[in-house]
PDB file of C-alpha atoms in Angstrom:
ATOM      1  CA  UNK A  57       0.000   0.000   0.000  1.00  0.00           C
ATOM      2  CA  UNK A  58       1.327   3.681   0.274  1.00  0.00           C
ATOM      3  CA  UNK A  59       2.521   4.554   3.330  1.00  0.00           C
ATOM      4  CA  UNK A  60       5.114   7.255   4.492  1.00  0.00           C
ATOM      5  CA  UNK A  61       8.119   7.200   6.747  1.00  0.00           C
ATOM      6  CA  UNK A  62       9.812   9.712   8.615  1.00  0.00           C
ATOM      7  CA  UNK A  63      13.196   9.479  10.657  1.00  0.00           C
ATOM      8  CA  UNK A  64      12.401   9.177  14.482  1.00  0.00           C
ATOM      9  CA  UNK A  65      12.140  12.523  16.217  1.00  0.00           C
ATOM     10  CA  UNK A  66      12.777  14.174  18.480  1.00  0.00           C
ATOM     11  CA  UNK A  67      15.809  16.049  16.814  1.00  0.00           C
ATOM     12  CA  UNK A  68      17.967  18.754  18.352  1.00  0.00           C
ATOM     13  CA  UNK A  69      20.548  21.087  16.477  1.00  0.00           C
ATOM     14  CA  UNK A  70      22.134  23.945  17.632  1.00  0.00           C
ATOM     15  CA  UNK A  71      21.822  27.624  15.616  1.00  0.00           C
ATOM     16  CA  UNK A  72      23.791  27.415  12.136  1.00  0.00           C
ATOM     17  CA  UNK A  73      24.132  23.895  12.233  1.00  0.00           C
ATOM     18  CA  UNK A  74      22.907  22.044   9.078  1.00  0.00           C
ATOM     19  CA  UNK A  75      19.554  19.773   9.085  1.00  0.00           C
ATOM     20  CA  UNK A  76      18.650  16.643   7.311  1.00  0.00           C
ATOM     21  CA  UNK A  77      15.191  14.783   7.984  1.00  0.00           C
ATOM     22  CA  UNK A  78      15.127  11.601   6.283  1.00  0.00           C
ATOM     23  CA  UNK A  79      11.712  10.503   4.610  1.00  0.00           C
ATOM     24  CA  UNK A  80      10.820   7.588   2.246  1.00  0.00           C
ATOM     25  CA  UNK A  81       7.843   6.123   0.516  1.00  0.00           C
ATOM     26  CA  UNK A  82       6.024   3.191  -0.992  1.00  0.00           C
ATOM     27  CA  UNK A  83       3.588   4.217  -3.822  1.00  0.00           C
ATOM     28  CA  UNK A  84       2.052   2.091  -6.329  1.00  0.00           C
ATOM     29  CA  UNK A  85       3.173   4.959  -9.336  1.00  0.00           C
ATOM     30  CA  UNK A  86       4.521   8.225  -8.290  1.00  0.00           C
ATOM     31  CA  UNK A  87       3.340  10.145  -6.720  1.00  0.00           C
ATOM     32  CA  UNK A  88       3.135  13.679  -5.668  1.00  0.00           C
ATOM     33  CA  UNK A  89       5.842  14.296  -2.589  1.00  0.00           C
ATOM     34  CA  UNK A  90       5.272  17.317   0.123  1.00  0.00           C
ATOM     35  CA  UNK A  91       6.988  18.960   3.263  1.00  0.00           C
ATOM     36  CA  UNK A  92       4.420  20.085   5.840  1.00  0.00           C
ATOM     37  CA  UNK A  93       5.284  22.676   8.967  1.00  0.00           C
ATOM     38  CA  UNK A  94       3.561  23.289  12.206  1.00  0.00           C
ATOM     39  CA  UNK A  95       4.191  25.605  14.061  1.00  0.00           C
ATOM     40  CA  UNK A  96       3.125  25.678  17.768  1.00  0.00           C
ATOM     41  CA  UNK A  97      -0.310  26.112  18.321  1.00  0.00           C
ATOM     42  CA  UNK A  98      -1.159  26.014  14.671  1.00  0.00           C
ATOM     43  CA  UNK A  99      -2.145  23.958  11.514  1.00  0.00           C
ATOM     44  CA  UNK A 100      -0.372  22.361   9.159  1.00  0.00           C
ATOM     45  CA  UNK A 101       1.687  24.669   6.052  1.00  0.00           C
ATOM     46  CA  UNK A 102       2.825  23.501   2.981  1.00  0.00           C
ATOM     47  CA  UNK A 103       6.393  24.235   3.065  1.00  0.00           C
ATOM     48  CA  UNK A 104       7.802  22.699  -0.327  1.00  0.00           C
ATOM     49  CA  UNK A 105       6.364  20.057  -2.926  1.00  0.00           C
ATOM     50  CA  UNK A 106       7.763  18.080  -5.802  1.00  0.00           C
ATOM     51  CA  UNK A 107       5.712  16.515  -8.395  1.00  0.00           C
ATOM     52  CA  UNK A 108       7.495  14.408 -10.094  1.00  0.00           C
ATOM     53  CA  UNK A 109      11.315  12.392 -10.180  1.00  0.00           C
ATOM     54  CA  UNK A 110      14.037  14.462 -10.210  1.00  0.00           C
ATOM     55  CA  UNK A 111      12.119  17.850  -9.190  1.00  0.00           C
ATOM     56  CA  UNK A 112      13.285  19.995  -6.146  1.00  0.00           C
ATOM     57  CA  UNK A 113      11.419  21.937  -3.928  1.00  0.00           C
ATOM     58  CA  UNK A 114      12.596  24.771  -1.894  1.00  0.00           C
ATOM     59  CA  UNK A 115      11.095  26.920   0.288  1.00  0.00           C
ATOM     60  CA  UNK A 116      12.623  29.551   3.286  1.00  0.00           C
ATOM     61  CA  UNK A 117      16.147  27.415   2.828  1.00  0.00           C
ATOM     62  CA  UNK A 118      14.666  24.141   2.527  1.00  0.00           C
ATOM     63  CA  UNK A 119      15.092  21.731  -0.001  1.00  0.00           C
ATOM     64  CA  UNK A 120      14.001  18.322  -0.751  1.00  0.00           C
ATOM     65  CA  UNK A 121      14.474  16.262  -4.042  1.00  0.00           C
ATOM     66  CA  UNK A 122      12.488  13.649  -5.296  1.00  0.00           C
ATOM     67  CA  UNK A 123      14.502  10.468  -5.844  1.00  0.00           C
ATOM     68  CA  UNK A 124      12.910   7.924  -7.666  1.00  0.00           C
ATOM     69  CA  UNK A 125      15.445   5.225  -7.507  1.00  0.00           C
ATOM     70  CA  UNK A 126      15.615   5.530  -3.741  1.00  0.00           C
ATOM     71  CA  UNK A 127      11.811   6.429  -2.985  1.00  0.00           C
ATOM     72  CA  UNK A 128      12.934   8.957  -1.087  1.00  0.00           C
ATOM     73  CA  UNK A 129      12.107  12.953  -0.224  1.00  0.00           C
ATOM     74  CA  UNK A 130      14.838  14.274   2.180  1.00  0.00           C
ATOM     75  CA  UNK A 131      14.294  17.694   3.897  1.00  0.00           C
ATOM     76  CA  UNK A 132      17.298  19.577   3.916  1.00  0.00           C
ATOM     77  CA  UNK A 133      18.207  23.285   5.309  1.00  0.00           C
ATOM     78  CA  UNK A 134      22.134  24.236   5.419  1.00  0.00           C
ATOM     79  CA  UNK A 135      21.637  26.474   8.698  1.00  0.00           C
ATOM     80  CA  UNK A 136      18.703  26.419  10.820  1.00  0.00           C
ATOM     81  CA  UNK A 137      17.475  28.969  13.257  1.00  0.00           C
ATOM     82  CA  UNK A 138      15.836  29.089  16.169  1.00  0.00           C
ATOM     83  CA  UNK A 139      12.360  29.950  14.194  1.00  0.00           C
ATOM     84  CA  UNK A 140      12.726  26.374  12.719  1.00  0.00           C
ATOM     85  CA  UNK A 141      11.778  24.699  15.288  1.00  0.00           C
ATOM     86  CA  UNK A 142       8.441  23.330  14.315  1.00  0.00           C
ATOM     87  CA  UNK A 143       6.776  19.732  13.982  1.00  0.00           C
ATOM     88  CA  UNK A 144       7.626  18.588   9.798  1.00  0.00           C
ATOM     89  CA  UNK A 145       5.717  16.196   7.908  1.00  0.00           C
ATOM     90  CA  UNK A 146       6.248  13.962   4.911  1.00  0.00           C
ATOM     91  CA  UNK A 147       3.443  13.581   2.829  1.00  0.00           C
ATOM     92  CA  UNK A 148       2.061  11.953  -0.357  1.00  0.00           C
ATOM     93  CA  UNK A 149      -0.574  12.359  -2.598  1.00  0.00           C
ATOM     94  CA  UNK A 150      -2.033   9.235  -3.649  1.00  0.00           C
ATOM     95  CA  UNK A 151      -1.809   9.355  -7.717  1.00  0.00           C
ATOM     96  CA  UNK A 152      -5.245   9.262  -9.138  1.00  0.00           C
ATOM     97  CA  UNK A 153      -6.970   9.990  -5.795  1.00  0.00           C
ATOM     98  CA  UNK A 154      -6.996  12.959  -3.601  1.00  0.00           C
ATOM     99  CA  UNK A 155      -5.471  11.753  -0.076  1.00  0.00           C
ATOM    100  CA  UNK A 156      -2.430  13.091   1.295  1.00  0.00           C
ATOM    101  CA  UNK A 157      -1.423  10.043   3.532  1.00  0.00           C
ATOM    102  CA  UNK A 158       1.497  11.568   6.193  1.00  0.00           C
ATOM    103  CA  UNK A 159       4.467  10.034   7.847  1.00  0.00           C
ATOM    104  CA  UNK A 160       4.407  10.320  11.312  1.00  0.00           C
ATOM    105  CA  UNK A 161       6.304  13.793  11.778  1.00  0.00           C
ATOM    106  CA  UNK A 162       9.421  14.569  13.075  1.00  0.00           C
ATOM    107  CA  UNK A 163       9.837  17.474  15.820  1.00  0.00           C
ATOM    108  CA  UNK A 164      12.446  19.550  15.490  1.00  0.00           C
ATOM    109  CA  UNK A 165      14.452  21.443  18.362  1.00  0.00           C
ATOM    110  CA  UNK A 166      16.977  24.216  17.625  1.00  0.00           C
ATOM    111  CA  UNK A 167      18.471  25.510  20.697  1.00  0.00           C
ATOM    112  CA  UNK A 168      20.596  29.116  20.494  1.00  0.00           C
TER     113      UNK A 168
ATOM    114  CA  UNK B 159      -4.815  33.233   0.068  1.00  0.00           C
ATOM    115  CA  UNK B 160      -7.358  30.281   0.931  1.00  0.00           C
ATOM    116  CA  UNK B 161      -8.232  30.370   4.380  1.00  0.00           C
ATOM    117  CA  UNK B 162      -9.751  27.255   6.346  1.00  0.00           C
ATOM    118  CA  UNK B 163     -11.220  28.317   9.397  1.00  0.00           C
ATOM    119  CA  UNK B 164     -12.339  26.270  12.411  1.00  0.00           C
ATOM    120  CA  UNK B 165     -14.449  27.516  14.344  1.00  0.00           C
ATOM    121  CA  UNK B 166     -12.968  26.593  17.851  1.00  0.00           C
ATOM    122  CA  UNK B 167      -9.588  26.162  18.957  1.00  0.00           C
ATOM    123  CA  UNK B 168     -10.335  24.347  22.171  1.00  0.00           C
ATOM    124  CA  UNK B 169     -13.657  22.289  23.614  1.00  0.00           C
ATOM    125  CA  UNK B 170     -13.685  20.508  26.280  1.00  0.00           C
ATOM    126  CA  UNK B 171     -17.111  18.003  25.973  1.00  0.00           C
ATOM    127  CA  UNK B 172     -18.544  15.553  28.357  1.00  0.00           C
ATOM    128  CA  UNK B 173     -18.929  11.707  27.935  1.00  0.00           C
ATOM    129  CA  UNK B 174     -21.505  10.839  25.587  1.00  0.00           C
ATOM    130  CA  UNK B 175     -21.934  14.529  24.605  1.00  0.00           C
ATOM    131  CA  UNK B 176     -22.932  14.873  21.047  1.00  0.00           C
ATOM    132  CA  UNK B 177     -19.859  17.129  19.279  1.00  0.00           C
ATOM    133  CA  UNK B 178     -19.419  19.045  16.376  1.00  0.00           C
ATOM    134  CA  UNK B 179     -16.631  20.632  14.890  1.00  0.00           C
ATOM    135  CA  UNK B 180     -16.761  23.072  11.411  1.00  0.00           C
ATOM    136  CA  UNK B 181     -14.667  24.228   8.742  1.00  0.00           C
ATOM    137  CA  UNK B 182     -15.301  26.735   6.622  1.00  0.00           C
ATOM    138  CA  UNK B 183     -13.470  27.321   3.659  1.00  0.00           C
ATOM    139  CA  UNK B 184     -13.284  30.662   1.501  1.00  0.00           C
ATOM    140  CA  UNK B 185     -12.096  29.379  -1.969  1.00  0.00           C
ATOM    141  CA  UNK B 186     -14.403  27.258  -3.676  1.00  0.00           C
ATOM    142  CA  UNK B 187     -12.244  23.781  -3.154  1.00  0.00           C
ATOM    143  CA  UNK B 188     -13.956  21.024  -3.943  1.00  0.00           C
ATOM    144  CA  UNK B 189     -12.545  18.490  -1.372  1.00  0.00           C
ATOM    145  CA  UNK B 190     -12.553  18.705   2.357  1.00  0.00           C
ATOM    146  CA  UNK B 191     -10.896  16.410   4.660  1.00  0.00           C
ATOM    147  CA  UNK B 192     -11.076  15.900   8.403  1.00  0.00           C
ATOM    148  CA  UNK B 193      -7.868  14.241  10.527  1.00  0.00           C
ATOM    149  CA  UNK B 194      -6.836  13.822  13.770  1.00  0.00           C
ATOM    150  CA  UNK B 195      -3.419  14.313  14.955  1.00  0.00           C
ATOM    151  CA  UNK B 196      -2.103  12.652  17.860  1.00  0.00           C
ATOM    152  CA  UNK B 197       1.326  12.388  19.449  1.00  0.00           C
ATOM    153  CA  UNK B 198       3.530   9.328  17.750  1.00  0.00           C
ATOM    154  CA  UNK B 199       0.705   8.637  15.417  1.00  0.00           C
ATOM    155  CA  UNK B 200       1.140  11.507  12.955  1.00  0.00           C
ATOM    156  CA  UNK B 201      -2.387  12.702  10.918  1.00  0.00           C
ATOM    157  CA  UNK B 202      -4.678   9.742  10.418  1.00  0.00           C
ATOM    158  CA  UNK B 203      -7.578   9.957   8.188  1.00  0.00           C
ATOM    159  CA  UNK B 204     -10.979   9.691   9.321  1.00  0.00           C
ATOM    160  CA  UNK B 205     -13.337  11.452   6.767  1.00  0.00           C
ATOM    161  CA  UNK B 206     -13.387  13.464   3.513  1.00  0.00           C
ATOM    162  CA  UNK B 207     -15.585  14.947   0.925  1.00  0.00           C
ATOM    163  CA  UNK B 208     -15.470  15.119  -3.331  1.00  0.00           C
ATOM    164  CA  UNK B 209     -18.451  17.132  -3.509  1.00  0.00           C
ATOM    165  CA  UNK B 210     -21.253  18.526  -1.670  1.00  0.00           C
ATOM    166  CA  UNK B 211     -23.366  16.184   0.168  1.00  0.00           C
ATOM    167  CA  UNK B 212     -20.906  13.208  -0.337  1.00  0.00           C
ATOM    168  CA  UNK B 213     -18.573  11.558   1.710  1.00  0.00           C
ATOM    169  CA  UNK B 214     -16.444   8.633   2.153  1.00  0.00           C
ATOM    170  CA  UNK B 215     -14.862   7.133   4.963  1.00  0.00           C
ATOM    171  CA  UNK B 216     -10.867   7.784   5.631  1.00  0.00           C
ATOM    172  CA  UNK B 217      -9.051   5.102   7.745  1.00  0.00           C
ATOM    173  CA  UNK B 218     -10.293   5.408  11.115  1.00  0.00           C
ATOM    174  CA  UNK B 219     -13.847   6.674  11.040  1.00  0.00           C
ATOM    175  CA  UNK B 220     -15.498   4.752  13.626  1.00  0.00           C
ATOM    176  CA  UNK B 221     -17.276   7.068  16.131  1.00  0.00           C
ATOM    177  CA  UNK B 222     -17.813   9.676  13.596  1.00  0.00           C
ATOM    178  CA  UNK B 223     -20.022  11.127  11.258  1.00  0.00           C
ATOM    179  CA  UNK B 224     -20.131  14.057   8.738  1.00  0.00           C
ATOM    180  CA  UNK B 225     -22.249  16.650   6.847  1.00  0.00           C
ATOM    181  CA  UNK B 226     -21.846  18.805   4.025  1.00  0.00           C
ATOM    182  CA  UNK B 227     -24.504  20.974   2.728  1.00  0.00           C
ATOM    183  CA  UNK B 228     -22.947  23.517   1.110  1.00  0.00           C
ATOM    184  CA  UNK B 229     -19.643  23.754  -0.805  1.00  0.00           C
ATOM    185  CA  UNK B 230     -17.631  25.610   1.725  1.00  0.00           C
ATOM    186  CA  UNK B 231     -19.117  23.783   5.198  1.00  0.00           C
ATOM    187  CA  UNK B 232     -17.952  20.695   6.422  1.00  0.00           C
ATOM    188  CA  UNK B 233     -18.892  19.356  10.008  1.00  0.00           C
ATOM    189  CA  UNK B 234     -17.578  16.255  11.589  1.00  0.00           C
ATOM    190  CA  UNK B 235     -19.690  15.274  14.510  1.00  0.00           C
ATOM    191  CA  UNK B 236     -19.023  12.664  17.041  1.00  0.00           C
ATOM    192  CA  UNK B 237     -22.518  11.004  17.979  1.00  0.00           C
ATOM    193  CA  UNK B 238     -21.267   9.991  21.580  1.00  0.00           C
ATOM    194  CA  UNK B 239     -18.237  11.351  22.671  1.00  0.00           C
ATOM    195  CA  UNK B 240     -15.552   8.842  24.637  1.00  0.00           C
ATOM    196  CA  UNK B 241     -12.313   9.997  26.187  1.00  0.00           C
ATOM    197  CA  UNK B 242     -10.262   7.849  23.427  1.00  0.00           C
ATOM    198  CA  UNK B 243     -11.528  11.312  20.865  1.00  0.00           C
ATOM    199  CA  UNK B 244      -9.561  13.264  23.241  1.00  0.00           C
ATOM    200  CA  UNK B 245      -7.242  14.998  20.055  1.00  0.00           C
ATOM    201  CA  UNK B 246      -6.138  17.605  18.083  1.00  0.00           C
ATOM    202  CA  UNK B 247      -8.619  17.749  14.878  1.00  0.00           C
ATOM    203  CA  UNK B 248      -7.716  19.499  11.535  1.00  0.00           C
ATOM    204  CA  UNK B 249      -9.807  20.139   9.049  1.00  0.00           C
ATOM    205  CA  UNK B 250      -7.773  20.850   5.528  1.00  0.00           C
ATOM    206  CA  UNK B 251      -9.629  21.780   1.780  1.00  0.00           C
ATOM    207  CA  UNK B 252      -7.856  21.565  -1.848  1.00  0.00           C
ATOM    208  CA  UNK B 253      -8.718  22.256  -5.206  1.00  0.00           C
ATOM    209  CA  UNK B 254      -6.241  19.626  -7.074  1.00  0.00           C
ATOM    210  CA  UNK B 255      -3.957  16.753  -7.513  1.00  0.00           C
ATOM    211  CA  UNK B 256      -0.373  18.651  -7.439  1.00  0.00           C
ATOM    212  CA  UNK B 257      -1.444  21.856  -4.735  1.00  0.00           C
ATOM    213  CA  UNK B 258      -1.709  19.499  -1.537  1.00  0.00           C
ATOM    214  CA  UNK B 259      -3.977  20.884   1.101  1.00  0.00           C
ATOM    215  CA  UNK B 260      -4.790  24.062   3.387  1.00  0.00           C
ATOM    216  CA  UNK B 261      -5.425  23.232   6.810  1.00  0.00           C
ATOM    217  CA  UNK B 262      -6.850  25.074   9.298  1.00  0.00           C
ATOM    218  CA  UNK B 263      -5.376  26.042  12.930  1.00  0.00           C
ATOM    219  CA  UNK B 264      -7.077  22.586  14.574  1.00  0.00           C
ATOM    220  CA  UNK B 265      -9.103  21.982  17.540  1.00  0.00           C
ATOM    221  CA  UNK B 266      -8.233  20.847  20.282  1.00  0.00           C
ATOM    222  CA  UNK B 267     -10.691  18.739  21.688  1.00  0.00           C
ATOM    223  CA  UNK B 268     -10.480  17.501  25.085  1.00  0.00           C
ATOM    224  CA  UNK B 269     -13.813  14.602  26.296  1.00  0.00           C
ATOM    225  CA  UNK B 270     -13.787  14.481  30.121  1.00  0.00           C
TER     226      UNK B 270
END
């Protein structure tokens, strides 16, 4: 089925240091790939998408690439802040449907 | 920009209470969807809508029923609350395959 996976939070980085959060997928075709941000006390914001192999999305210093060959959709920033720290989720959307279905989400700690 | 509004941030219900929560959207989307977010457990499914007065049933919608009537309103309602709804809910709209969803702030629900 298709399903999402996110590396295991909690994560904790100091200011300037560089950020990866692993996510992978299994998808019957491909589908659509997304980066969701909460904030504290708020909903869910599309940070960055990619619709198809190869693409990259980037959004405030993040990136993510879709990589077919690895079913992957790694969130990457080169030097976080303390304003990053948030609650990220991976996301797909089904092809041919209209479901996201979310990994689990990661929270993310950046201490001064 | 689309804005999905809930109309409460936090309720706290009663046991067997009858509950509802609304979202109102302000951009004509055709889909709504209705998760719950809880820690560990990420956003799990539990109803969503194609078009007015339809629905179908996400992955956990046991304990819950919803309504839409007009485009931009969609309720969920829990018949007879239990403590086990205790959650965050978010409601979220979209318009299309490749723009992913807007969410709404959530409500936090607490069942005493």
């Amino acid at each position: 089925g298709n399903s999402v996976t996110q590396m295991e939070g909690p994560v904790t980085l100091s200011e300037e240091a560089f950020l990866t959060i692993n996510c992978t997928y299994t998808a019957t075709g491909y589908p659509s790939l997304f980066w969701y941000v909460q904030y504290p006390g708020e909903g869910l914001q599309l940070l960055l998408k990619a619709t198809k192999a190869d693409d990259k999305g980037s959004n405030k210093g993040f990136e993510a690439t879709y990589r077919k060959e690895t079913t992957s959709f790694h969130l990457e920033k080169g030097s976080v802040q303390v304003s990053d720290s948030a609650v990220y989720f991976c996301a797909q959307l089904i092809q041919g449907a209209q479901k996201l279905v979310f990994g689990q989400g990661t929270r993310l700690t950046i201490n001064p | 920009d689309v804005k999905v509004t809930q109309s409460s941030r936090y309720l706290v219900k009663r046991t067997g209470e009858k509950v509802f929560l609304e979202c109102v959207q302000d951009m004509d989307h055709e889909n709504m969807f209705w998760y719950r977010q809880d820690p560990g457990l990420g956003l799990r499914l539990i109803y969503f809508s194609y078009d007015v007065k339809m629905k179908e049933k996400g992955d956990i919608p046991e304990g819950y029923s919803v309504s839409r009537e007009k485009k931009e309103r969609f309720s969920l309602i829990l018949e007879s609350a239990s403590t086990n709804q205790t959650s965050m809910y978010l409601c979220a709209s979209s318009s299309g395959t490749t723009y992913g969803y807007t969410f709404g702030s959530g409500t936090r629900l607490t069942v005493v």
